[in-house]
PDB file of C-alpha atoms in Angstrom:
ATOM      1  CA  MET L   1       4.936   6.366  15.635  1.00  0.00           C
ATOM      2  CA  LEU L   2       6.980   5.224  12.671  1.00  0.00           C
ATOM      3  CA  VAL L   3       7.393   1.453  12.277  1.00  0.00           C
ATOM      4  CA  THR L   4       8.522  -1.036   9.636  1.00  0.00           C
ATOM      5  CA  LEU L   5       6.300  -3.172   7.433  1.00  0.00           C
ATOM      6  CA  LYS L   6       7.503  -6.277   9.252  1.00  0.00           C
ATOM      7  CA  GLU L   7       6.376  -4.795  12.570  1.00  0.00           C
ATOM      8  CA  ILE L   8       3.020  -3.534  11.364  1.00  0.00           C
ATOM      9  CA  LEU L   9       2.079  -6.881   9.792  1.00  0.00           C
ATOM     10  CA  SER L  10       3.456  -9.112  12.559  1.00  0.00           C
ATOM     11  CA  LYS L  11       0.098  -9.845  14.249  1.00  0.00           C
ATOM     12  CA  THR L  12      -2.200  -9.832  11.239  1.00  0.00           C
ATOM     13  CA  ARG L  13      -2.328 -13.591  10.673  1.00  0.00           C
ATOM     14  CA  THR L  14      -2.663 -14.595  14.320  1.00  0.00           C
ATOM     15  CA  GLU L  15      -5.290 -11.940  15.115  1.00  0.00           C
ATOM     16  CA  GLY L  16      -7.158 -12.161  11.813  1.00  0.00           C
ATOM     17  CA  TYR L  17      -7.060  -8.649  10.382  1.00  0.00           C
ATOM     18  CA  GLY L  18      -5.541  -6.810   7.447  1.00  0.00           C
ATOM     19  CA  VAL L  19      -3.706  -3.483   7.416  1.00  0.00           C
ATOM     20  CA  GLY L  20      -4.742  -0.872   4.871  1.00  0.00           C
ATOM     21  CA  ALA L  21      -1.964   0.487   2.660  1.00  0.00           C
ATOM     22  CA  PHE L  22      -2.992   3.796   1.110  1.00  0.00           C
ATOM     23  CA  ASN L  23      -1.280   5.731  -1.667  1.00  0.00           C
ATOM     24  CA  TYR L  24      -0.745   9.429  -1.000  1.00  0.00           C
ATOM     25  CA  ASN L  25       0.139  12.119  -3.524  1.00  0.00           C
ATOM     26  CA  ASP L  26       0.511  15.196  -1.326  1.00  0.00           C
ATOM     27  CA  TYR L  27       0.066  16.496   2.211  1.00  0.00           C
ATOM     28  CA  GLU L  28      -3.732  16.621   2.251  1.00  0.00           C
ATOM     29  CA  ASP L  29      -4.465  12.989   1.435  1.00  0.00           C
ATOM     30  CA  ALA L  30      -1.617  11.853   3.702  1.00  0.00           C
ATOM     31  CA  LYS L  31      -3.057  13.905   6.564  1.00  0.00           C
ATOM     32  CA  GLY L  32      -6.545  12.505   5.976  1.00  0.00           C
ATOM     33  CA  ILE L  33      -5.240   8.926   5.996  1.00  0.00           C
ATOM     34  CA  VAL L  34      -3.319   9.420   9.259  1.00  0.00           C
ATOM     35  CA  GLU L  35      -6.303  11.146  10.878  1.00  0.00           C
ATOM     36  CA  ALA L  36      -8.434   8.146   9.900  1.00  0.00           C
ATOM     37  CA  ALA L  37      -5.953   5.780  11.556  1.00  0.00           C
ATOM     38  CA  VAL L  38      -5.947   7.828  14.758  1.00  0.00           C
ATOM     39  CA  GLU L  39      -9.742   7.964  14.916  1.00  0.00           C
ATOM     40  CA  GLU L  40     -10.020   4.223  14.201  1.00  0.00           C
ATOM     41  CA  ASN L  41      -7.083   3.397  16.510  1.00  0.00           C
ATOM     42  CA  ALA L  42      -5.693   1.390  13.606  1.00  0.00           C
ATOM     43  CA  PRO L  43      -2.204   0.680  12.273  1.00  0.00           C
ATOM     44  CA  VAL L  44      -1.722   2.170   8.809  1.00  0.00           C
ATOM     45  CA  ILE L  45       0.664   2.073   5.850  1.00  0.00           C
ATOM     46  CA  LEU L  46       1.206   5.197   3.747  1.00  0.00           C
ATOM     47  CA  MET L  47       2.575   4.439   0.291  1.00  0.00           C
ATOM     48  CA  ALA L  48       4.337   6.681  -2.204  1.00  0.00           C
ATOM     49  CA  SER L  49       4.509   5.463  -5.792  1.00  0.00           C
ATOM     50  CA  MET L  50       7.386   6.258  -8.132  1.00  0.00           C
ATOM     51  CA  GLY L  51       5.154   8.860  -9.772  1.00  0.00           C
ATOM     52  CA  ALA L  52       4.310  10.472  -6.436  1.00  0.00           C
ATOM     53  CA  VAL L  53       7.979  10.587  -5.460  1.00  0.00           C
ATOM     54  CA  LYS L  54       8.826  12.223  -8.781  1.00  0.00           C
ATOM     55  CA  TYR L  55       6.042  14.769  -8.256  1.00  0.00           C
ATOM     56  CA  MET L  56       6.786  15.632  -4.611  1.00  0.00           C
ATOM     57  CA  GLY L  57      10.496  14.911  -4.426  1.00  0.00           C
ATOM     58  CA  LEU L  58      11.813  11.928  -2.471  1.00  0.00           C
ATOM     59  CA  LYS L  59      12.911  13.864   0.616  1.00  0.00           C
ATOM     60  CA  HIS L  60       9.649  15.771   0.875  1.00  0.00           C
ATOM     61  CA  ALA L  61       7.596  12.611   0.376  1.00  0.00           C
ATOM     62  CA  ALA L  62       9.483  10.978   3.234  1.00  0.00           C
ATOM     63  CA  GLU L  63       9.838  13.821   5.718  1.00  0.00           C
ATOM     64  CA  MET L  64       6.186  14.857   5.436  1.00  0.00           C
ATOM     65  CA  VAL L  65       4.937  11.415   6.444  1.00  0.00           C
ATOM     66  CA  LYS L  66       7.656  10.907   9.047  1.00  0.00           C
ATOM     67  CA  GLU L  67       6.473  14.067  10.807  1.00  0.00           C
ATOM     68  CA  LEU L  68       2.839  12.962  10.648  1.00  0.00           C
ATOM     69  CA  ALA L  69       3.862   9.550  12.023  1.00  0.00           C
ATOM     70  CA  GLU L  70       5.884  10.994  14.894  1.00  0.00           C
ATOM     71  CA  LYS L  71       2.838  12.939  16.083  1.00  0.00           C
ATOM     72  CA  ALA L  72       0.394  10.043  15.666  1.00  0.00           C
ATOM     73  CA  PRO L  73      -0.298   7.695  18.621  1.00  0.00           C
ATOM     74  CA  VAL L  74      -0.738   4.745  16.233  1.00  0.00           C
ATOM     75  CA  PRO L  75       1.772   2.692  14.192  1.00  0.00           C
ATOM     76  CA  VAL L  76       2.511   4.231  10.782  1.00  0.00           C
ATOM     77  CA  CYS L  77       4.654   2.580   8.102  1.00  0.00           C
ATOM     78  CA  LEU L  78       6.212   4.647   5.295  1.00  0.00           C
ATOM     79  CA  HIS L  79       6.341   2.481   2.171  1.00  0.00           C
ATOM     80  CA  LEU L  80       7.714   2.963  -1.348  1.00  0.00           C
ATOM     81  CA  ASP L  81       5.178   1.265  -3.603  1.00  0.00           C
ATOM     82  CA  HIS L  82       5.775  -0.667  -6.842  1.00  0.00           C
ATOM     83  CA  ALA L  83       9.304   0.518  -7.498  1.00  0.00           C
ATOM     84  CA  THR L  84      11.135  -1.002 -10.449  1.00  0.00           C
ATOM     85  CA  ASP L  85      14.230   1.220 -10.139  1.00  0.00           C
ATOM     86  CA  VAL L  86      16.734  -0.316  -7.705  1.00  0.00           C
ATOM     87  CA  GLU L  87      18.674   2.945  -7.348  1.00  0.00           C
ATOM     88  CA  LEU L  88      15.483   4.823  -6.431  1.00  0.00           C
ATOM     89  CA  ILE L  89      14.752   2.142  -3.850  1.00  0.00           C
ATOM     90  CA  LYS L  90      18.197   2.574  -2.315  1.00  0.00           C
ATOM     91  CA  ASP L  91      17.693   6.345  -2.191  1.00  0.00           C
ATOM     92  CA  ALA L  92      14.331   5.806  -0.462  1.00  0.00           C
ATOM     93  CA  VAL L  93      15.916   3.530   2.127  1.00  0.00           C
ATOM     94  CA  ARG L  94      18.563   6.173   2.822  1.00  0.00           C
ATOM     95  CA  ALA L  95      15.836   8.833   3.061  1.00  0.00           C
ATOM     96  CA  GLY L  96      14.118   6.969   5.881  1.00  0.00           C
ATOM     97  CA  PHE L  97      11.390   4.906   4.245  1.00  0.00           C
ATOM     98  CA  THR L  98      10.692   2.031   6.629  1.00  0.00           C
ATOM     99  CA  SER L  99       9.565  -0.275   3.840  1.00  0.00           C
ATOM    100  CA  VAL L 100      10.148  -0.584   0.091  1.00  0.00           C
ATOM    101  CA  MET L 101       8.659  -2.699  -2.651  1.00  0.00           C
ATOM    102  CA  ILE L 102      10.840  -4.025  -5.425  1.00  0.00           C
ATOM    103  CA  ASP L 103       8.671  -5.049  -8.353  1.00  0.00           C
ATOM    104  CA  ALA L 104      10.798  -7.284 -10.556  1.00  0.00           C
ATOM    105  CA  SER L 105       7.815  -9.449 -11.466  1.00  0.00           C
ATOM    106  CA  LYS L 106       8.202  -8.819 -15.202  1.00  0.00           C
ATOM    107  CA  LEU L 107      11.613 -10.496 -15.113  1.00  0.00           C
ATOM    108  CA  ASP L 108      11.970 -14.247 -15.267  1.00  0.00           C
ATOM    109  CA  TYR L 109      11.848 -16.180 -12.001  1.00  0.00           C
ATOM    110  CA  GLU L 110      15.595 -16.362 -11.294  1.00  0.00           C
ATOM    111  CA  ASP L 111      16.167 -12.704 -12.174  1.00  0.00           C
ATOM    112  CA  ASN L 112      13.263 -11.696  -9.949  1.00  0.00           C
ATOM    113  CA  ILE L 113      14.961 -13.552  -7.089  1.00  0.00           C
ATOM    114  CA  ARG L 114      18.348 -12.000  -7.871  1.00  0.00           C
ATOM    115  CA  VAL L 115      17.096  -8.395  -7.975  1.00  0.00           C
ATOM    116  CA  THR L 116      14.845  -8.844  -4.934  1.00  0.00           C
ATOM    117  CA  LYS L 117      17.691 -10.366  -2.926  1.00  0.00           C
ATOM    118  CA  GLU L 118      19.927  -7.415  -3.852  1.00  0.00           C
ATOM    119  CA  VAL L 119      17.340  -5.014  -2.416  1.00  0.00           C
ATOM    120  CA  VAL L 120      16.865  -7.096   0.735  1.00  0.00           C
ATOM    121  CA  GLU L 121      20.600  -7.205   1.387  1.00  0.00           C
ATOM    122  CA  PHE L 122      20.868  -3.433   0.941  1.00  0.00           C
ATOM    123  CA  ALA L 123      17.836  -2.608   3.105  1.00  0.00           C
ATOM    124  CA  ARG L 124      18.590  -4.902   6.052  1.00  0.00           C
ATOM    125  CA  PRO L 125      21.362  -2.780   7.677  1.00  0.00           C
ATOM    126  CA  TYR L 126      18.961   0.182   7.681  1.00  0.00           C
ATOM    127  CA  GLY L 127      16.233  -1.832   9.408  1.00  0.00           C
ATOM    128  CA  CYS L 128      14.001  -1.367   6.354  1.00  0.00           C
ATOM    129  CA  SER L 129      11.448  -3.999   5.333  1.00  0.00           C
ATOM    130  CA  VAL L 130      11.108  -5.301   1.769  1.00  0.00           C
ATOM    131  CA  GLU L 131       8.049  -6.386  -0.203  1.00  0.00           C
ATOM    132  CA  SER L 132       8.294  -8.156  -3.553  1.00  0.00           C
ATOM    133  CA  GLU L 133       5.880  -9.509  -6.147  1.00  0.00           C
ATOM    134  CA  LEU L 134       5.611 -13.013  -7.544  1.00  0.00           C
ATOM    135  CA  GLY L 135       3.306 -13.384 -10.497  1.00  0.00           C
ATOM    136  CA  THR L 136       1.873 -10.369 -12.309  1.00  0.00           C
ATOM    137  CA  VAL L 137      -0.997  -8.208 -11.035  1.00  0.00           C
ATOM    138  CA  GLY L 138      -2.946  -6.938 -14.046  1.00  0.00           C
ATOM    139  CA  GLY L 139      -4.105  -3.426 -14.888  1.00  0.00           C
ATOM    140  CA  LYS L 140      -2.250  -0.129 -14.920  1.00  0.00           C
ATOM    141  CA  GLU L 141      -0.724   1.864 -12.087  1.00  0.00           C
ATOM    142  CA  GLU L 142       1.142   4.948 -13.334  1.00  0.00           C
ATOM    143  CA  GLN L 143       4.225   3.555 -15.124  1.00  0.00           C
ATOM    144  CA  ILE L 144       3.379  -0.082 -14.298  1.00  0.00           C
ATOM    145  CA  GLU L 145       1.128  -1.907 -16.761  1.00  0.00           C
ATOM    146  CA  ALA L 146       0.418  -5.610 -17.101  1.00  0.00           C
ATOM    147  CA  GLU L 147      -2.125  -7.859 -18.759  1.00  0.00           C
ATOM    148  CA  ASP L 148      -4.766  -9.504 -16.584  1.00  0.00           C
ATOM    149  CA  ASP L 149      -3.898 -13.068 -17.547  1.00  0.00           C
ATOM    150  CA  VAL L 150      -4.467 -16.182 -15.453  1.00  0.00           C
ATOM    151  CA  SER L 151      -1.160 -17.554 -16.726  1.00  0.00           C
ATOM    152  CA  GLY L 152       0.543 -14.714 -14.849  1.00  0.00           C
ATOM    153  CA  TYR L 153      -1.073 -15.557 -11.501  1.00  0.00           C
ATOM    154  CA  THR L 154       1.209 -16.581  -8.638  1.00  0.00           C
ATOM    155  CA  ARG L 155       2.105 -20.287  -8.705  1.00  0.00           C
ATOM    156  CA  PRO L 156       1.670 -21.541  -5.113  1.00  0.00           C
ATOM    157  CA  GLU L 157       4.453 -24.106  -5.500  1.00  0.00           C
ATOM    158  CA  ASP L 158       6.974 -21.306  -6.219  1.00  0.00           C
ATOM    159  CA  VAL L 159       6.202 -19.329  -3.074  1.00  0.00           C
ATOM    160  CA  PRO L 160       8.264 -21.193  -0.421  1.00  0.00           C
ATOM    161  CA  ASP L 161      11.362 -21.169  -2.625  1.00  0.00           C
ATOM    162  CA  PHE L 162      10.961 -17.494  -3.538  1.00  0.00           C
ATOM    163  CA  VAL L 163      10.421 -16.362   0.049  1.00  0.00           C
ATOM    164  CA  GLY L 164      13.225 -18.533   1.384  1.00  0.00           C
ATOM    165  CA  ARG L 165      15.829 -17.452  -1.172  1.00  0.00           C
ATOM    166  CA  THR L 166      15.029 -13.727  -1.065  1.00  0.00           C
ATOM    167  CA  GLY L 167      14.386 -13.172   2.643  1.00  0.00           C
ATOM    168  CA  ILE L 168      11.509 -10.748   1.954  1.00  0.00           C
ATOM    169  CA  ASP L 169       9.148  -9.473   4.657  1.00  0.00           C
ATOM    170  CA  ALA L 170       5.968  -9.459   2.544  1.00  0.00           C
ATOM    171  CA  LEU L 171       4.859 -11.015  -0.734  1.00  0.00           C
ATOM    172  CA  ALA L 172       2.445  -9.465  -3.233  1.00  0.00           C
ATOM    173  CA  VAL L 173       0.474 -12.209  -4.953  1.00  0.00           C
ATOM    174  CA  ALA L 174      -1.466 -12.222  -8.216  1.00  0.00           C
ATOM    175  CA  ILE L 175      -4.830 -13.902  -7.613  1.00  0.00           C
ATOM    176  CA  GLY L 176      -7.249 -11.971  -9.834  1.00  0.00           C
ATOM    177  CA  THR L 177      -7.175  -8.339  -8.732  1.00  0.00           C
ATOM    178  CA  CYS L 178      -6.053  -5.479 -10.995  1.00  0.00           C
ATOM    179  CA  HIS L 179      -4.658  -2.001 -10.580  1.00  0.00           C
ATOM    180  CA  GLY L 180      -7.042   0.849 -11.323  1.00  0.00           C
ATOM    181  CA  PHE L 181     -10.846   0.739 -11.342  1.00  0.00           C
ATOM    182  CA  TYR L 182     -12.478  -2.473 -12.553  1.00  0.00           C
ATOM    183  CA  LYS L 183     -14.518  -2.595 -15.754  1.00  0.00           C
ATOM    184  CA  LYS L 184     -16.284  -5.642 -14.337  1.00  0.00           C
ATOM    185  CA  GLU L 185     -16.353  -7.308 -10.924  1.00  0.00           C
ATOM    186  CA  PRO L 186     -13.054  -9.059 -10.204  1.00  0.00           C
ATOM    187  CA  LYS L 187     -12.963 -12.833  -9.847  1.00  0.00           C
ATOM    188  CA  ILE L 188     -10.512 -13.596  -7.064  1.00  0.00           C
ATOM    189  CA  ASP L 189      -8.989 -17.060  -7.125  1.00  0.00           C
ATOM    190  CA  PHE L 190      -9.599 -18.005  -3.502  1.00  0.00           C
ATOM    191  CA  ASP L 191      -8.445 -21.584  -4.055  1.00  0.00           C
ATOM    192  CA  ARG L 192      -5.070 -20.277  -5.195  1.00  0.00           C
ATOM    193  CA  LEU L 193      -4.896 -17.953  -2.188  1.00  0.00           C
ATOM    194  CA  GLY L 194      -5.684 -20.834   0.154  1.00  0.00           C
ATOM    195  CA  LYS L 195      -2.862 -22.927  -1.270  1.00  0.00           C
ATOM    196  CA  ILE L 196      -0.400 -20.038  -0.942  1.00  0.00           C
ATOM    197  CA  VAL L 197      -1.411 -19.396   2.672  1.00  0.00           C
ATOM    198  CA  GLU L 198      -0.820 -23.061   3.497  1.00  0.00           C
ATOM    199  CA  LEU L 199       2.693 -22.933   2.030  1.00  0.00           C
ATOM    200  CA  THR L 200       4.118 -19.814   3.694  1.00  0.00           C
ATOM    201  CA  ASP L 201       4.030 -17.755   6.879  1.00  0.00           C
ATOM    202  CA  CYS L 202       5.226 -14.696   4.964  1.00  0.00           C
ATOM    203  CA  PRO L 203       2.649 -11.862   5.143  1.00  0.00           C
ATOM    204  CA  LEU L 204       0.724 -11.649   1.859  1.00  0.00           C
ATOM    205  CA  VAL L 205      -0.232  -8.489   0.003  1.00  0.00           C
ATOM    206  CA  LEU L 206      -3.284  -7.796  -2.170  1.00  0.00           C
ATOM    207  CA  HIS L 207      -2.718  -5.160  -4.838  1.00  0.00           C
ATOM    208  CA  GLY L 208      -5.584  -3.548  -6.736  1.00  0.00           C
ATOM    209  CA  GLY L 209      -7.914  -2.934  -3.809  1.00  0.00           C
ATOM    210  CA  SER L 210      -9.997  -0.115  -5.338  1.00  0.00           C
ATOM    211  CA  GLY L 211     -13.334  -1.627  -6.324  1.00  0.00           C
ATOM    212  CA  VAL L 212     -13.042  -5.094  -4.781  1.00  0.00           C
ATOM    213  CA  PRO L 213     -16.390  -6.056  -3.155  1.00  0.00           C
ATOM    214  CA  GLU L 214     -16.491  -5.806   0.635  1.00  0.00           C
ATOM    215  CA  GLU L 215     -17.201  -9.501   1.125  1.00  0.00           C
ATOM    216  CA  ASP L 216     -14.223 -10.457  -1.048  1.00  0.00           C
ATOM    217  CA  PHE L 217     -11.989  -8.245   1.092  1.00  0.00           C
ATOM    218  CA  LYS L 218     -13.273  -9.925   4.228  1.00  0.00           C
ATOM    219  CA  THR L 219     -12.767 -13.386   2.760  1.00  0.00           C
ATOM    220  CA  CYS L 220      -9.181 -12.550   1.770  1.00  0.00           C
ATOM    221  CA  VAL L 221      -8.403 -11.256   5.263  1.00  0.00           C
ATOM    222  CA  LYS L 222     -10.058 -14.247   6.911  1.00  0.00           C
ATOM    223  CA  MET L 223      -7.942 -16.562   4.749  1.00  0.00           C
ATOM    224  CA  GLY L 224      -4.704 -14.807   5.708  1.00  0.00           C
ATOM    225  CA  MET L 225      -4.168 -11.664   3.599  1.00  0.00           C
ATOM    226  CA  SER L 226      -2.165  -9.172   5.674  1.00  0.00           C
ATOM    227  CA  LYS L 227      -1.760  -5.982   3.609  1.00  0.00           C
ATOM    228  CA  ILE L 228      -4.317  -4.522   1.221  1.00  0.00           C
ATOM    229  CA  ASN L 229      -3.415  -1.710  -1.168  1.00  0.00           C
ATOM    230  CA  VAL L 230      -5.813   1.112  -2.029  1.00  0.00           C
ATOM    231  CA  GLY L 231      -4.734   3.827  -4.444  1.00  0.00           C
ATOM    232  CA  THR L 232      -7.054   4.654  -7.348  1.00  0.00           C
ATOM    233  CA  GLU L 233     -10.050   5.188  -5.074  1.00  0.00           C
ATOM    234  CA  LEU L 234      -8.127   7.834  -3.140  1.00  0.00           C
ATOM    235  CA  LYS L 235      -7.038   9.609  -6.330  1.00  0.00           C
ATOM    236  CA  ALA L 236     -10.641   9.727  -7.497  1.00  0.00           C
ATOM    237  CA  GLY L 237     -11.771  10.950  -4.088  1.00  0.00           C
ATOM    238  CA  PHE L 238      -9.108  13.676  -4.071  1.00  0.00           C
ATOM    239  CA  SER L 239     -10.255  14.980  -7.487  1.00  0.00           C
ATOM    240  CA  ARG L 240     -13.939  14.705  -6.614  1.00  0.00           C
ATOM    241  CA  ALA L 241     -13.396  16.666  -3.392  1.00  0.00           C
ATOM    242  CA  LEU L 242     -11.727  19.544  -5.226  1.00  0.00           C
ATOM    243  CA  ARG L 243     -14.618  19.765  -7.676  1.00  0.00           C
ATOM    244  CA  GLU L 244     -17.052  19.776  -4.764  1.00  0.00           C
ATOM    245  CA  ALA L 245     -15.098  22.546  -3.045  1.00  0.00           C
ATOM    246  CA  VAL L 246     -15.180  24.764  -6.140  1.00  0.00           C
ATOM    247  CA  GLU L 247     -18.943  24.260  -6.437  1.00  0.00           C
ATOM    248  CA  LYS L 248     -19.736  24.868  -2.761  1.00  0.00           C
ATOM    249  CA  GLU L 249     -17.306  27.602  -1.734  1.00  0.00           C
ATOM    250  CA  PRO L 250     -18.221  31.219  -2.558  1.00  0.00           C
ATOM    251  CA  LYS L 251     -16.550  32.682  -5.640  1.00  0.00           C
ATOM    252  CA  GLU L 252     -14.750  35.272  -3.545  1.00  0.00           C
ATOM    253  CA  GLU L 253     -13.077  32.556  -1.425  1.00  0.00           C
ATOM    254  CA  PHE L 254      -9.332  32.631  -2.106  1.00  0.00           C
ATOM    255  CA  ASP L 255      -7.787  30.728   0.817  1.00  0.00           C
ATOM    256  CA  PRO L 256      -6.585  27.381  -0.646  1.00  0.00           C
ATOM    257  CA  ARG L 257      -6.805  25.731   2.770  1.00  0.00           C
ATOM    258  CA  ASN L 258     -10.576  26.088   2.684  1.00  0.00           C
ATOM    259  CA  TYR L 259     -10.591  24.049  -0.517  1.00  0.00           C
ATOM    260  CA  MET L 260      -8.129  21.435   0.640  1.00  0.00           C
ATOM    261  CA  LYS L 261     -10.126  20.633   3.774  1.00  0.00           C
ATOM    262  CA  TYR L 262     -12.579  18.871   1.436  1.00  0.00           C
ATOM    263  CA  VAL L 263      -9.741  16.614   0.275  1.00  0.00           C
ATOM    264  CA  ILE L 264      -8.653  15.796   3.813  1.00  0.00           C
ATOM    265  CA  ARG L 265     -12.221  14.950   4.827  1.00  0.00           C
ATOM    266  CA  THR L 266     -12.887  12.792   1.754  1.00  0.00           C
ATOM    267  CA  CYS L 267      -9.634  10.804   1.951  1.00  0.00           C
ATOM    268  CA  LYS L 268     -10.166  10.286   5.677  1.00  0.00           C
ATOM    269  CA  ALA L 269     -13.627   8.844   5.037  1.00  0.00           C
ATOM    270  CA  ILE L 270     -12.322   6.451   2.363  1.00  0.00           C
ATOM    271  CA  ALA L 271      -9.524   5.233   4.624  1.00  0.00           C
ATOM    272  CA  LYS L 272     -11.793   4.824   7.655  1.00  0.00           C
ATOM    273  CA  GLU L 273     -14.238   2.698   5.686  1.00  0.00           C
ATOM    274  CA  LYS L 274     -11.470   0.410   4.468  1.00  0.00           C
ATOM    275  CA  MET L 275      -9.950   0.052   7.946  1.00  0.00           C
ATOM    276  CA  GLN L 276     -13.316  -1.105   9.256  1.00  0.00           C
ATOM    277  CA  ILE L 277     -13.711  -3.609   6.399  1.00  0.00           C
ATOM    278  CA  PHE L 278     -10.160  -4.956   6.817  1.00  0.00           C
ATOM    279  CA  GLY L 279     -10.701  -5.414  10.568  1.00  0.00           C
ATOM    280  CA  SER L 280      -7.795  -3.196  11.653  1.00  0.00           C
ATOM    281  CA  THR L 281      -9.954  -0.828  13.723  1.00  0.00           C
ATOM    282  CA  GLY L 282      -8.794  -1.009  17.343  1.00  0.00           C
ATOM    283  CA  LYS L 283      -5.655  -2.996  16.450  1.00  0.00           C
ATOM    284  CA  ALA L 284      -3.117  -0.218  17.060  1.00  0.00           C
ATOM    285  CA  TRP L 285      -0.566  -0.707  19.806  1.00  0.00           C
ATOM    286  CA  LYS L 286       1.320   1.808  21.896  1.00  0.00           C
ATOM    287  CA  GLU L 287       5.032   2.487  21.684  1.00  0.00           C
ATOM    288  CA  GLN L 288       7.055   0.601  24.274  1.00  0.00           C
ATOM    289  CA  ALA L 289       8.687   2.821  26.899  1.00  0.00           C
TER     290      ALA L 289
END
């Protein structure tokens, strides 16, 4: 069933679990992620980046996941990830995305609030949730690139004002993670996270989840992190699965579906593992009659 980000994160703090948010780039990885959620009986967020939307087409990216969600007996949120283009965000809301992220974090504080508030006010009549970012998450994710600099980490004292003035449903915080694979083990600023959690009830989002140690994930969730993004690991798994298929399948095999089943299986395994680590296994709920 298709739900909003606000709905899917509503019990995370009180019940002590995090919801996995997984980037998809085509049908096969999306199918594997949803199958993982069904098998784990877990709520799940499927995210399309600006690059994925450009590759697939906005309508296809939306309708494909909406159909998968309608057939799934678990809550599924369709989320536009890390969008900097307000017009694209509005198009995504119109297309049926149940959640969008406006990333205006490179703007100054007041402009970030202004742009975020514009998106919130547009999305509300559609029943669409909005995520925003305060501070700057380092690393590179497709068109988004930022330095990993402690000075760009989220300032806890800014959080209540930012959340209150924008009306967002989730807040991405910069506490030491980075987009992409890590060259060295990340050093998460748990003290900063603890201060932020104390200052807001707004669900918090951890970007840069590919490569974070399992125990760090568990600590973040225990402290109050609600949504955890995983993207690069799935891309790598997708590519690795195709190479494996070419090596293992006979040369005379020509049915592409027999190659893509490797992708579905690999992406499902990655998602299942993360759901278990985040504690969302068994946390799905049924649609109210």
